[in-house]
Coordinates of C-alpha atoms in Angstrom, one line a residue:
X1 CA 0.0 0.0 0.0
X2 CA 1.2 3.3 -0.8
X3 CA 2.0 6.2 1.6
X4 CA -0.6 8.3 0.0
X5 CA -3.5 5.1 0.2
X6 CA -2.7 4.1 4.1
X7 CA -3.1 8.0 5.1
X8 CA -6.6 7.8 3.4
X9 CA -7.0 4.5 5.2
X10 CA -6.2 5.6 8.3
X11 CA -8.5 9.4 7.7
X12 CA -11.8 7.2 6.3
X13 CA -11.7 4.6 9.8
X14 CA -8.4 4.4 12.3
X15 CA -9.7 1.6 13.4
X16 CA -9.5 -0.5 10.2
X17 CA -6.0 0.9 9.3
X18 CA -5.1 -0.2 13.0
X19 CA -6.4 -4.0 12.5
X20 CA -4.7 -3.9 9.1
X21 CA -1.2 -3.1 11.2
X22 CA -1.8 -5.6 13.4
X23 CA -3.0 -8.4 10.8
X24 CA 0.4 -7.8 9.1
X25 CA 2.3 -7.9 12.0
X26 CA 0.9 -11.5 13.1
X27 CA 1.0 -12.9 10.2
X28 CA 4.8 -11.9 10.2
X29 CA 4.8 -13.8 13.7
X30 CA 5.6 -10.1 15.3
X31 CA 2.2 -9.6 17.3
X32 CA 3.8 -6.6 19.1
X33 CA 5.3 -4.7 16.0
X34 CA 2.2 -3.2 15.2
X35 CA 2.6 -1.1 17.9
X36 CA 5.8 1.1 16.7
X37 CA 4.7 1.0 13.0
X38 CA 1.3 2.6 14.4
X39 CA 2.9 5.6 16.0
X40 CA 5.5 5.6 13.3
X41 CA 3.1 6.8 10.6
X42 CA 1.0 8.7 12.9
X43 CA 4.1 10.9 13.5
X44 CA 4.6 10.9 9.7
X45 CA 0.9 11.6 9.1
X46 CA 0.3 8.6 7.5
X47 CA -1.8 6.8 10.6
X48 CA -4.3 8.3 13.6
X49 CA -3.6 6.7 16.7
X50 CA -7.4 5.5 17.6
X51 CA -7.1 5.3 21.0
X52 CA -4.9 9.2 21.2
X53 CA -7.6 11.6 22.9
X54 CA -5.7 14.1 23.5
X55 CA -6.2 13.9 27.0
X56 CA -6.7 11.5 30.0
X57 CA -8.8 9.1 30.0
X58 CA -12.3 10.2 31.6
X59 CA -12.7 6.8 33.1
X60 CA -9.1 7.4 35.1
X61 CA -10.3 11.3 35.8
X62 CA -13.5 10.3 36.8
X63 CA -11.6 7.4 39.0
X64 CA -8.9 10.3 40.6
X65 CA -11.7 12.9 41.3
X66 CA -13.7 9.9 43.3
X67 CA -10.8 8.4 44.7
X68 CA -8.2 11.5 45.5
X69 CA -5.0 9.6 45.4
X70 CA -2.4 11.1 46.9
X71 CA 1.1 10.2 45.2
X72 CA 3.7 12.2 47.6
X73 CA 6.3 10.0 48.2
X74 CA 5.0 7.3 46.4
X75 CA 5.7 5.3 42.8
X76 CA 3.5 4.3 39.6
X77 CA 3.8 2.6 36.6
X78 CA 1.7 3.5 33.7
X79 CA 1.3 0.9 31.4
X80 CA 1.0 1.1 27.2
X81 CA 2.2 5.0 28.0
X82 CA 1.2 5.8 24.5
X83 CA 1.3 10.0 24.0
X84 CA 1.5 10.1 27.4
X85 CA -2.3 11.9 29.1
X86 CA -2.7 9.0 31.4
X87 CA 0.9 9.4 32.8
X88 CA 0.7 13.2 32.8
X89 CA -2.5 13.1 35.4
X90 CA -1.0 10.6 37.5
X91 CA 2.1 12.4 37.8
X92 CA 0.4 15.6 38.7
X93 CA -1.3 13.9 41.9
X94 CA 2.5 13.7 42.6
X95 CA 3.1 10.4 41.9
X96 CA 7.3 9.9 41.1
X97 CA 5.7 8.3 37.7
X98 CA 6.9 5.9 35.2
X99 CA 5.2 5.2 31.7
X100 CA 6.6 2.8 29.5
X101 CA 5.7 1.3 26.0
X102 CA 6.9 -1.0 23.5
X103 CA 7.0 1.6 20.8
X104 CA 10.0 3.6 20.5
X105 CA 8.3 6.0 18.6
X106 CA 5.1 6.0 21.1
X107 CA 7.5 7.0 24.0
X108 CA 9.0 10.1 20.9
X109 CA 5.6 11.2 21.0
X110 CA 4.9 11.3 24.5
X111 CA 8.1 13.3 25.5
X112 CA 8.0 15.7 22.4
X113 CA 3.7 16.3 24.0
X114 CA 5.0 17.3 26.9
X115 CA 8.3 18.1 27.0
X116 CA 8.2 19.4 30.6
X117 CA 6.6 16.6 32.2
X118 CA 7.2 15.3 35.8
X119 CA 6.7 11.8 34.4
X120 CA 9.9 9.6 33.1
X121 CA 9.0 7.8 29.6
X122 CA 10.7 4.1 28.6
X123 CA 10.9 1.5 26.6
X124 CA 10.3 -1.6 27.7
X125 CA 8.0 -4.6 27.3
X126 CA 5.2 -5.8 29.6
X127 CA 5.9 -9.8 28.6
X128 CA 9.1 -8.9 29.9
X129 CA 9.3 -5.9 32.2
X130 CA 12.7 -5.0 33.9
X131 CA 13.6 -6.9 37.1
X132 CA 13.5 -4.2 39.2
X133 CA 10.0 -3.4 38.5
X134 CA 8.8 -6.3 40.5
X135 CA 6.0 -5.3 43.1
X136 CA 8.1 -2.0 43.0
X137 CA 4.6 0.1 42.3
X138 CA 2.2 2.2 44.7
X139 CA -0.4 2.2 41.9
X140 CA -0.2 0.7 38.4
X141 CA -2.6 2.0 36.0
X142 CA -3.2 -0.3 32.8
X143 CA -5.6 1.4 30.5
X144 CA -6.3 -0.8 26.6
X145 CA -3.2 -2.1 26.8
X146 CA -3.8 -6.1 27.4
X147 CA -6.3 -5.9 25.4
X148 CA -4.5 -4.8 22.5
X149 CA -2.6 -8.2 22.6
X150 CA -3.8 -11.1 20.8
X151 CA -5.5 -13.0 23.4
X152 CA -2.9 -16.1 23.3
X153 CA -0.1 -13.8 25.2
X154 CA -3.5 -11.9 27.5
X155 CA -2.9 -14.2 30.5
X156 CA 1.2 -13.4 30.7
X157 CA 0.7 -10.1 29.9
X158 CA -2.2 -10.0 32.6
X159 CA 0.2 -11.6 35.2
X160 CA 3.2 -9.2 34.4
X161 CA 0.7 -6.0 35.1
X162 CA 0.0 -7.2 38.0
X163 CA 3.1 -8.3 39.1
X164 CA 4.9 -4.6 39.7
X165 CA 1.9 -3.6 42.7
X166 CA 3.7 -3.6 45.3
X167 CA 2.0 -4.7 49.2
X168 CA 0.0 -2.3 50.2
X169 CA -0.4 -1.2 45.9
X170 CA -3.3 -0.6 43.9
X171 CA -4.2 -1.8 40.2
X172 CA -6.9 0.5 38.1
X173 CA -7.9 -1.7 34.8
X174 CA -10.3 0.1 32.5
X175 CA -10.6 -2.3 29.4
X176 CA -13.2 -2.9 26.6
X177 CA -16.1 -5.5 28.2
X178 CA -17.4 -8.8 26.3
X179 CA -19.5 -11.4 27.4
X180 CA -18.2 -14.4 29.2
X181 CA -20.4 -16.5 26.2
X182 CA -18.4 -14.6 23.1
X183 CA -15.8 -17.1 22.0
X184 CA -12.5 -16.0 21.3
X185 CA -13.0 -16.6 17.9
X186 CA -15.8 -14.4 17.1
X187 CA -13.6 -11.5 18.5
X188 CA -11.6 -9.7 15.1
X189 CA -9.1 -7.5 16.9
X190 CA -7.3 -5.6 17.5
X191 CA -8.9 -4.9 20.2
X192 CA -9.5 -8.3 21.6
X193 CA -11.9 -7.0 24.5
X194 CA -11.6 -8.5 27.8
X195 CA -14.4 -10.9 29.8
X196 CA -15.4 -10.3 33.4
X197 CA -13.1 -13.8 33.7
X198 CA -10.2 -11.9 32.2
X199 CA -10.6 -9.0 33.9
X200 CA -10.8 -10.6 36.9
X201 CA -7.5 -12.7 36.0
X202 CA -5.5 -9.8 37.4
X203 CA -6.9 -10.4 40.6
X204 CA -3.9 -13.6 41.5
X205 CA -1.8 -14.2 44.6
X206 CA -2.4 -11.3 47.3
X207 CA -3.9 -9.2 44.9
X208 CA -7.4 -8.3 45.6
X209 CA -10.3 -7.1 43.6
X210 CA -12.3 -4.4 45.7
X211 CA -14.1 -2.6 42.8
X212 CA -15.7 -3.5 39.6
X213 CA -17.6 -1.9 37.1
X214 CA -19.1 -1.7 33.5
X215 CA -20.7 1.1 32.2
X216 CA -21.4 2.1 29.0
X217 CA -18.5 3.4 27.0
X218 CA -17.8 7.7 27.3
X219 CA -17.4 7.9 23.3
X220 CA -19.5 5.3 22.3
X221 CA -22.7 4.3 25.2
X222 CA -23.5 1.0 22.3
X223 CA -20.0 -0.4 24.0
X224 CA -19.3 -0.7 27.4
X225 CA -15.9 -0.7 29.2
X226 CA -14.8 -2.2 32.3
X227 CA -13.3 -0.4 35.2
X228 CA -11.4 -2.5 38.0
X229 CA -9.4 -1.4 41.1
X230 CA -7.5 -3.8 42.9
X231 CA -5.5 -3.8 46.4
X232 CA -2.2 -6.0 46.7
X233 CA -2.9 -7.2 50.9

């Protein structure tokens, strides 16, 4: 496809220039490359990055406003940090804030949108996070992330999210919702929307689900999303 035919692609539905990425990149046996070749045209103007609002996600504002966090002193790990919003409202509570993301170019983008953020950006990938992540996180936030995996490498990727709250840590989840009864095969992604199983799959060892919720999606009330909190004992 030309230059010029996957920017009008991407213009007519980001959606179906995103699943076209990702088809290509699983069929090369790369199910993660999509990711970087995403951003990469977005920053050329080739691509929109679907899920790039421009500003936190109201599910996570809705979540701080209720919840008033308090990050003085403490750590978190955004995860997927994509252009960055969701790790530029968490680090405002004060958080000492991490965001990472398998796309080189992703992380580009989120330091060139806020080039004088409080939050630090990396590289690095969930399937294999850096050792000295582990249970290293006051509050992790994972936001369409998991979900953007094909759902063969969801459960690892599930484990590794919640594998950096540390004791005493909270998880926040907000995913898209499907019913328990869809099977996997019926699901064309990406996204590859999460059950109530799989969202309740981050809840393993000492790591407790307190909160759940699915409400109809901000953007689009025809979809819902889940929103999960949980609390590492």
């Amino acid at each position: 496809m030309t230059d010029q035919a996957e920017a009008q692609d991407s213009a007519a539905d980001p959606d179906v220039a995103t699943r076209r990425l990702a088809q290509e990149s699983l069929a090369a046996d790369d199910p993660t490359g999509w990711f970087d070749r995403l951003y990469t045209a977005a920053a050329d103007g080739r691509a929109v990055v679907p899920w790039d609002r421009g500003t936190a996600h109201p599910m996570l504002a809705d979540w701080v406003a209720t919840a008033e966090p308090d990050g003085a002193g403490k750590r978190a790990l955004v995860v997927g940090a994509g252009t960055g919003w969701d790790a530029e409202l968490i680090a405002d509570l004060g958080f000492d804030t991490i965001a990472f993301d398998i796309s080189p170019a992703a992380v580009e983008a989120a330091e060139h949108a806020h080039p004088d953020s409080k939050a630090q950006y990396v590289v690095a990938d969930l399937l294999n996070p850096p050792s000295e992540w582990h249970r290293a996180f006051d509050l992790v936030v994972e936001i369409f992330t998991v979900q953007a995996l094909p759902i063969p490498l969801q459960p690892a990727a599930t484990r590794q999210v919640g594998e950096q709250v540390r004791p005493g840590g909270s998880l926040i989840v907000i995913a898209a919702a499907r019913d328990d009864d869809q099977p996997d095969a019926a699901v064309e992604g990406p996204p590859w929307p999460l059950t109530r199983a799989g969202i309740e799959a981050f809840g393993v060892d000492d790591l407790r689900l307190i909160q759940l919720e699915r409400v109809p999606s901000p953007s689009d009330p025809s979809s819902y999303r889940w929103r999960a909190e949980f609390l590492r004992d």
